[in-house]
Backbone as numpy.savetxt, mean C-alpha at the origin, in Angstrom:
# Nx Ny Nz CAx CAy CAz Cx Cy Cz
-4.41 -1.76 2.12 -3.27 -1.38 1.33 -3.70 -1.25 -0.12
-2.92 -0.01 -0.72 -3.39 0.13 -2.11 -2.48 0.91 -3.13
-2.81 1.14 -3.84 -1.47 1.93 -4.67 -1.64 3.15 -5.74
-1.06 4.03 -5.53 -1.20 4.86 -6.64 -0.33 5.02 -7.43
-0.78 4.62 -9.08 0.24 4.38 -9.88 0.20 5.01 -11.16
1.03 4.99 -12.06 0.53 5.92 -13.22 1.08 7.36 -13.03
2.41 7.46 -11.94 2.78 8.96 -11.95 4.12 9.06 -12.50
4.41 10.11 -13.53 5.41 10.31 -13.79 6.59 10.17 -13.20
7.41 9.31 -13.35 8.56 9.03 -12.66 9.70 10.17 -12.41
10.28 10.15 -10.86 11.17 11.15 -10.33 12.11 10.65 -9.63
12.46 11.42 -9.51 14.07 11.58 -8.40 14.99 10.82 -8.91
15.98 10.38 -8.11 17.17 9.70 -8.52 17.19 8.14 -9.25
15.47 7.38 -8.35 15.37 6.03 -8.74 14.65 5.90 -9.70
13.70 7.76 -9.60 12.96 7.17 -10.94 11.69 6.18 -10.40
11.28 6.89 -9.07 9.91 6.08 -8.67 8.83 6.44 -8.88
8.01 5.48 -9.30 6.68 6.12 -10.01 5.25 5.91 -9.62
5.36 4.94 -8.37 3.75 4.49 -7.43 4.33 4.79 -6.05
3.25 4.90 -5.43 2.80 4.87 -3.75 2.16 3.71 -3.29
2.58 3.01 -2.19 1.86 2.20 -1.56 1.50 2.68 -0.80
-0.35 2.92 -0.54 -0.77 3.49 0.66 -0.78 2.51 1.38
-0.69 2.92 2.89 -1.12 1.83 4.10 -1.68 2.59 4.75
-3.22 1.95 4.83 -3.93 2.99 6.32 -4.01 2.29 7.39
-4.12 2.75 8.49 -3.81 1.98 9.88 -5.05 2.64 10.51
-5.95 1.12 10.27 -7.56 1.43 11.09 -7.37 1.90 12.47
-6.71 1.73 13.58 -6.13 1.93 14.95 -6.26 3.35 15.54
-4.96 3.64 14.44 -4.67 4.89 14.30 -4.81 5.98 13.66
-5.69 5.43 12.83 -6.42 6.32 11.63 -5.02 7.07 11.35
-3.92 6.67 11.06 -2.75 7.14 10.11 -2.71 6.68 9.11
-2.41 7.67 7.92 -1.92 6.89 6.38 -0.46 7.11 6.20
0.17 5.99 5.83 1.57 5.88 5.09 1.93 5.65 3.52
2.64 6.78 3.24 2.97 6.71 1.47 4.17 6.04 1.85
4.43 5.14 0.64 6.15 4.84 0.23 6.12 4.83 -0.86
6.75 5.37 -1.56 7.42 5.51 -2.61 7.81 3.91 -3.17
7.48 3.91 -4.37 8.18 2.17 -5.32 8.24 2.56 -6.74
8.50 1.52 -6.94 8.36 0.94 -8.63 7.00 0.28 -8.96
6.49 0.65 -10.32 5.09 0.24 -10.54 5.84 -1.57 -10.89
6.98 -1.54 -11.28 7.60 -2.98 -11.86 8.37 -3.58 -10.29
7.71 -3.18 -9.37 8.59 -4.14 -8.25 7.00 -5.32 -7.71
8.27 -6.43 -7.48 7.61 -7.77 -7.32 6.88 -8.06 -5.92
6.44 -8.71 -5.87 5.91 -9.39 -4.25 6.72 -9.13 -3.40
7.95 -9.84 -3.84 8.77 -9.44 -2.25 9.50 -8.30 -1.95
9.65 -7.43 -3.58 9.72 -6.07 -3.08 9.02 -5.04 -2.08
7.05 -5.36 -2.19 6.66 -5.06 -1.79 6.68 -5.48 -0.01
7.13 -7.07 0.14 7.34 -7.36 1.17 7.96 -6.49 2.00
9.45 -6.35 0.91 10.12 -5.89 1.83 9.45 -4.32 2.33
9.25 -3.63 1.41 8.48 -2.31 1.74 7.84 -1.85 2.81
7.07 -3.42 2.93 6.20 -3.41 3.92 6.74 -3.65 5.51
7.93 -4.51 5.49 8.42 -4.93 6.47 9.59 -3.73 7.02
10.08 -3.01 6.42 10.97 -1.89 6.82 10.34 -0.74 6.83
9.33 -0.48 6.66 8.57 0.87 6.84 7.66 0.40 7.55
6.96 -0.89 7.89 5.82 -0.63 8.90 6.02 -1.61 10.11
6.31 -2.81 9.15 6.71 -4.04 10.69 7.74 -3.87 11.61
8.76 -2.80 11.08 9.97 -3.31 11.68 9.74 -2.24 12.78
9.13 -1.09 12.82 9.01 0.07 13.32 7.31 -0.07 14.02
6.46 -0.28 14.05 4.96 -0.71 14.45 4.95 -2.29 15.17
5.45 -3.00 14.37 4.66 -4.54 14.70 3.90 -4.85 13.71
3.84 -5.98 13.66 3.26 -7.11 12.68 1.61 -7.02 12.84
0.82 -6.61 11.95 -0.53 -6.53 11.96 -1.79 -7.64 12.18
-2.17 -7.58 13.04 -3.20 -8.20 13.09 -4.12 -9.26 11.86
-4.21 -8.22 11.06 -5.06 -8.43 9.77 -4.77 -7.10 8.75
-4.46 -7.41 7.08 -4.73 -7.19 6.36 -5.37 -7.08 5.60
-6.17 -5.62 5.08 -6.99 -5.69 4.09 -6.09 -5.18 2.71
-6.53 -5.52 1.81 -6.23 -5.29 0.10 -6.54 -6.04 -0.75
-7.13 -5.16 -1.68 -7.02 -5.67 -3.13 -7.00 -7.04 -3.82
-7.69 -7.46 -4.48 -7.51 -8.59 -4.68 -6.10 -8.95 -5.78
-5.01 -8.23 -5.48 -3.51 -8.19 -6.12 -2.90 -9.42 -5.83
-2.60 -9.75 -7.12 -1.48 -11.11 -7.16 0.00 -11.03 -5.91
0.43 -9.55 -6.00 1.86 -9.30 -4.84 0.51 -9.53 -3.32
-0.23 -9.86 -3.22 -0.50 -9.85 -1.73 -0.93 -11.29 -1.39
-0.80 -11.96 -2.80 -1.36 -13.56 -2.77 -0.72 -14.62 -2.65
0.96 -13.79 -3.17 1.83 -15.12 -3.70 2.59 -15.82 -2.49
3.30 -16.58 -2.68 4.31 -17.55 -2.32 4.46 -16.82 -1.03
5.72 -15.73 -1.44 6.27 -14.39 -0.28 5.08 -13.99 0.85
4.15 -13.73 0.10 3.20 -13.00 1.13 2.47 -14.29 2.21
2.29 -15.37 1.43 1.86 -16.38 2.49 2.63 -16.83 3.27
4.07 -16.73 3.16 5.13 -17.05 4.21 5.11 -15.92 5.25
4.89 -14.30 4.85 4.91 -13.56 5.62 3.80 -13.55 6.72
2.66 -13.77 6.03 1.59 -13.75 7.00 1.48 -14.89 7.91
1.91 -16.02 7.79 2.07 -16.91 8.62 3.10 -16.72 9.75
4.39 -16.22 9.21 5.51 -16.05 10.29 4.92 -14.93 11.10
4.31 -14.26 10.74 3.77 -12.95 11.40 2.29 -13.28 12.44
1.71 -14.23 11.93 0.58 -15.04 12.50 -0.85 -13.74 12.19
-0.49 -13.10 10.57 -0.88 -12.26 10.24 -2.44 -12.71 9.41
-3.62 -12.10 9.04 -4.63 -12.46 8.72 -4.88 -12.02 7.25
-5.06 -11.91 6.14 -5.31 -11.51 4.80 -6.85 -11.76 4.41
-7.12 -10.38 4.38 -8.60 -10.33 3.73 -8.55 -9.39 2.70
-8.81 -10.09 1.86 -9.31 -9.56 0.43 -10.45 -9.17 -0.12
-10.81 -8.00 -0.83 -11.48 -6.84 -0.67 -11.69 -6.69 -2.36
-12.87 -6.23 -2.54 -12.71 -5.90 -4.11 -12.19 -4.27 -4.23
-11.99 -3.92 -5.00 -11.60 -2.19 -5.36 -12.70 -1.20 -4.52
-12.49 -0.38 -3.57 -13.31 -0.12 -2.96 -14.80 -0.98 -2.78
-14.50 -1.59 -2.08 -15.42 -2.17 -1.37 -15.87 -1.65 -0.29
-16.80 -1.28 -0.12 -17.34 -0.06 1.25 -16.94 -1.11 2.47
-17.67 -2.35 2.18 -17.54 -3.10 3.56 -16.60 -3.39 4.25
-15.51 -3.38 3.51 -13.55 -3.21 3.95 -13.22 -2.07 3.79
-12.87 -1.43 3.27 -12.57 -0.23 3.06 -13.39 1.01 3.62
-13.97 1.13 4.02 -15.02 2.13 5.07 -14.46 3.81 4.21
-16.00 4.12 3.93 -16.05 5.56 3.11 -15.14 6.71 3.35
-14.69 6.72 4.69 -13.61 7.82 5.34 -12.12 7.11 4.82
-11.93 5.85 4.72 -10.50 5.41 3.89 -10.95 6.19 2.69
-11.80 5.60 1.88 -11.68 5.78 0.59 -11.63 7.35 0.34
-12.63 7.73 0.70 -12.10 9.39 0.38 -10.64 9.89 0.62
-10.21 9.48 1.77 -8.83 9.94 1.87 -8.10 9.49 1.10
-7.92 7.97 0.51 -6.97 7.97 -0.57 -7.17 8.75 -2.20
-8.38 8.65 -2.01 -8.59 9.26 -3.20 -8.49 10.88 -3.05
-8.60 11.65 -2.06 -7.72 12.77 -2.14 -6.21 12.87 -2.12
-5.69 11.81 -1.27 -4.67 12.07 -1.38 -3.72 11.51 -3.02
-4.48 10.72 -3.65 -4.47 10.46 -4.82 -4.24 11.74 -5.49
-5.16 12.54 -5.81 -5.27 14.28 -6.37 -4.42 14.38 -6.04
-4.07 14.70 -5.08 -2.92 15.43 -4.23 -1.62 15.26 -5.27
-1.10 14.19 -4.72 -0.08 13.49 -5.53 0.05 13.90 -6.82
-0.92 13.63 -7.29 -1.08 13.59 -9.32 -0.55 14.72 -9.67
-1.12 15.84 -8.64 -1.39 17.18 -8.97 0.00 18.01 -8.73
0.49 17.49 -7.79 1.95 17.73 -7.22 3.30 17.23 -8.36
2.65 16.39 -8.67 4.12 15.38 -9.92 3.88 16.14 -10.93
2.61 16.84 -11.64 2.42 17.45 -13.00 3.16 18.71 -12.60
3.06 18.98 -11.04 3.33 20.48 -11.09 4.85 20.31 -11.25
5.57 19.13 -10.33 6.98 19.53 -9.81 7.58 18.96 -11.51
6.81 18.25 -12.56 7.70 17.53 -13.40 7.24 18.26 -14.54
């Protein structure tokens, strides 16, 4: 899990990051839309209505070494979930495997390139 942030804010809420989620399994990526100012358990929840509630509870997590994936919220989640948290430095090849990273980082472009155009 990771985030792209730093984009001009849109639409009605005025959202301005992506939380990517890639799903090693399925080699699928998921954008959601947030706030660069939403908290841990915002992200919780993010996470739990766009991927748990609809997929199932993950095995293991990789991300970032981010404070929202460390705190209070997230250690209650991963436990009730009987979920695993591994932490990863900023592309770290050895977690993150070169075919993630390229893809977020295109789909990064992508994005950037899309908000300058549509805003």
């Amino acid at each position: 899990m990771g985030w792209v942030t730093g984009l001009v804010p849109g639409g009605r809420e005025n959202l301005n990051d992506f939380l990517i989620i890639v799903d090693r399994f399925s080699e699928s990526v998921r954008f959601i839309t947030c706030h660069k100012e939403d908290t841990a358990m915002d992200t919780a929840l993010l996470l739990w209505n766009n991927i748990i509630s609809t997929c199932g509870g993950p095995k293991i997590i990789i991300s970032h070494k981010d404070p929202k994936f460390t705190s209070e919220s997230w250690t209650n989640l991963y436990d009730m979930l009987g979920t695993k948290l591994e932490l990863s430095g900023a592309y770290h090849s050895q977690t993150d495997g070169l075919a993630e990273r390229m893809m977020i980082q295109t789909m990064e472009d992508i994005i950037r390139r899309f908000c300058a155009y549509v805003m």
